[in-house]
């Protein structure tokens, strides 16, 4: 089995992640997912160019009265959640990612669903992140949340190396 760094390198060299049609199909699955439909409080991400684009879902969830939470990088090791109420809540943050400026959110037990990005996932629900460890340190705090990993079909791998601290997704949508 190759190591995580080798898989990341291979994925970056491969380049293109997926098509607009694939992204639309995944967004549709998220939009109609029963757990997301019924959830009042969601943790989601503001996507990077190589991730499933979540921007349209953010405002849709807010318009349905859901509490939408986005991560914000605080320092070299930690990220925290902030409420998102609309595009005006965003500013360019760490690593060139748009981050929320809304009210901080710390009642992690209230989060019912977490939609998690990854460079790749495997069929057992293991996640390969970008290597900084932000999600690895944060996900253990979400003890009540149903965790949904999302990635393009080309990024669903047979197997990813696993470390003791890795949190397995409850479901992966690709």
C-alpha positions in Angstrom: 0.0 0.0 0.0 1.3 3.4 -0.8 1.5 6.2 1.8 -0.8 9.2 2.0 1.8 11.6 0.6 2.3 9.4 -2.5 -1.5 9.3 -3.1 -1.8 13.1 -2.7 1.0 13.5 -5.2 -0.6 11.1 -7.6 -3.9 12.9 -7.4 -2.3 16.3 -7.9 -0.5 15.0 -11.0 -3.6 13.4 -12.3 -5.1 16.9 -12.4 -8.8 17.2 -13.3 -11.1 16.0 -10.6 -14.5 15.6 -12.2 -17.2 17.0 -14.6 -19.9 19.5 -14.0 -22.4 16.7 -14.5 -20.8 14.6 -11.8 -20.8 17.6 -9.4 -24.5 18.3 -10.2 -25.4 14.7 -9.5 -23.6 14.8 -6.1 -25.2 18.1 -5.2 -28.6 16.7 -6.1 -28.0 13.7 -3.8 -27.0 16.1 -1.0 -30.0 18.3 -1.6 -32.4 15.3 -1.4 -30.6 13.3 1.4 -33.1 12.6 4.2 -30.7 13.3 7.0 -29.8 16.7 5.4 -33.4 17.5 4.6 -34.5 17.0 8.3 -31.4 18.5 9.9 -31.6 21.9 11.6 -27.9 22.4 12.1 -25.3 21.5 9.4 -21.6 21.8 9.2 -20.5 22.1 5.5 -17.5 23.6 3.7 -17.0 26.4 1.2 -15.4 24.6 -1.7 -12.0 24.9 -3.3 -11.8 24.6 -7.1 -11.0 20.8 -6.9 -13.8 20.0 -4.5 -17.5 19.4 -5.0 -19.0 22.9 -5.3 -21.1 23.6 -2.2 -21.8 27.4 -2.7 -25.3 27.0 -4.1 -26.3 24.7 -1.2 -25.1 27.1 1.4 -27.7 29.8 0.5 -30.3 27.2 -0.1 -29.9 25.7 3.3 -30.0 29.2 4.9 -33.2 30.0 3.0 -34.8 26.9 4.5 -34.1 28.1 8.0 -31.1 25.8 8.7 -28.2 26.8 10.8 -25.3 26.6 8.4 -21.7 26.4 9.8 -18.5 26.8 8.0 -14.9 26.2 9.2 -12.4 29.0 9.7 -8.7 28.3 10.2 -7.6 30.0 13.4 -3.9 29.1 13.4 -1.4 26.4 12.3 -3.3 23.7 14.1 -7.0 24.7 14.7 -10.1 25.5 12.9 -13.4 26.7 14.4 -16.9 27.0 13.2 -18.8 30.2 12.4 -22.4 30.7 11.3 -23.0 31.5 7.7 -26.0 33.6 6.8 -25.0 34.7 3.3 -22.2 35.7 1.0 -21.6 38.9 3.0 -20.3 36.7 5.8 -17.3 35.6 3.8 -13.8 37.0 3.5 -10.5 35.6 2.1 -8.8 33.7 4.8 -6.0 31.2 5.3 -4.8 29.3 2.2 -6.8 31.5 -0.1 -10.1 30.0 1.1 -13.2 32.1 1.6 -14.0 31.8 5.3 -17.0 32.9 7.5 -16.9 36.0 9.6 -20.3 35.3 11.3 -20.9 34.5 14.9 -18.7 31.7 16.3 -20.4 28.4 17.0 -19.2 26.0 19.7 -22.2 23.9 20.6 -20.9 21.0 18.5 -23.5 18.5 20.0 -26.2 20.4 18.1 -24.6 19.6 14.7 -26.7 16.8 13.1 -25.0 16.5 9.8 -21.4 17.3 8.7 -20.6 17.4 5.0 -16.9 16.8 4.7 -14.5 17.4 1.8 -11.5 15.3 1.0 -8.8 14.9 -1.6 -10.1 11.3 -1.8 -12.1 8.8 0.2 -12.1 5.0 0.1 -15.0 2.6 -0.1 -14.8 2.0 3.7 -15.3 5.7 4.5 -11.7 6.7 5.2 -10.7 10.2 4.2 -7.6 11.5 2.7 -7.2 15.2 3.5 -4.7 17.8 2.2 -2.2 16.9 4.9 -2.5 19.7 7.3 -4.6 17.8 9.8 -7.3 20.4 10.5 -10.2 18.0 10.0 -8.3 15.2 11.8 -8.2 17.3 14.9 -11.7 18.7 14.5 -13.9 15.7 13.6 -13.6 14.0 16.9 -15.5 16.9 18.5 -18.5 16.1 16.3 -19.8 13.1 18.4 -23.5 13.5 17.4 -23.1 14.4 13.7 -23.7 12.1 10.8 -20.6 12.5 8.7 -20.9 12.5 4.9 -17.8 12.6 2.8 -18.1 14.0 -0.7 -15.8 13.6 -3.6 -15.8 13.2 -7.4 -16.1 9.5 -8.6 -12.4 9.6 -9.7 -11.4 10.3 -6.1 -13.2 7.3 -4.6 -10.4 4.9 -4.1 -10.3 1.2 -3.2 -8.1 1.8 -0.2 -6.5 4.7 1.7 -3.8 4.2 4.4 -5.4 4.7 7.8 -3.9 6.2 11.0 -5.2 5.7 14.5 -6.6 9.3 14.6 -8.6 9.0 11.4 -12.3 9.4 11.7 -14.4 7.2 9.4 -17.3 8.8 7.5 -20.8 7.4 8.0 -21.3 7.7 4.3 -19.4 8.8 1.2 -21.2 10.3 -1.8 -19.3 10.3 -5.0 
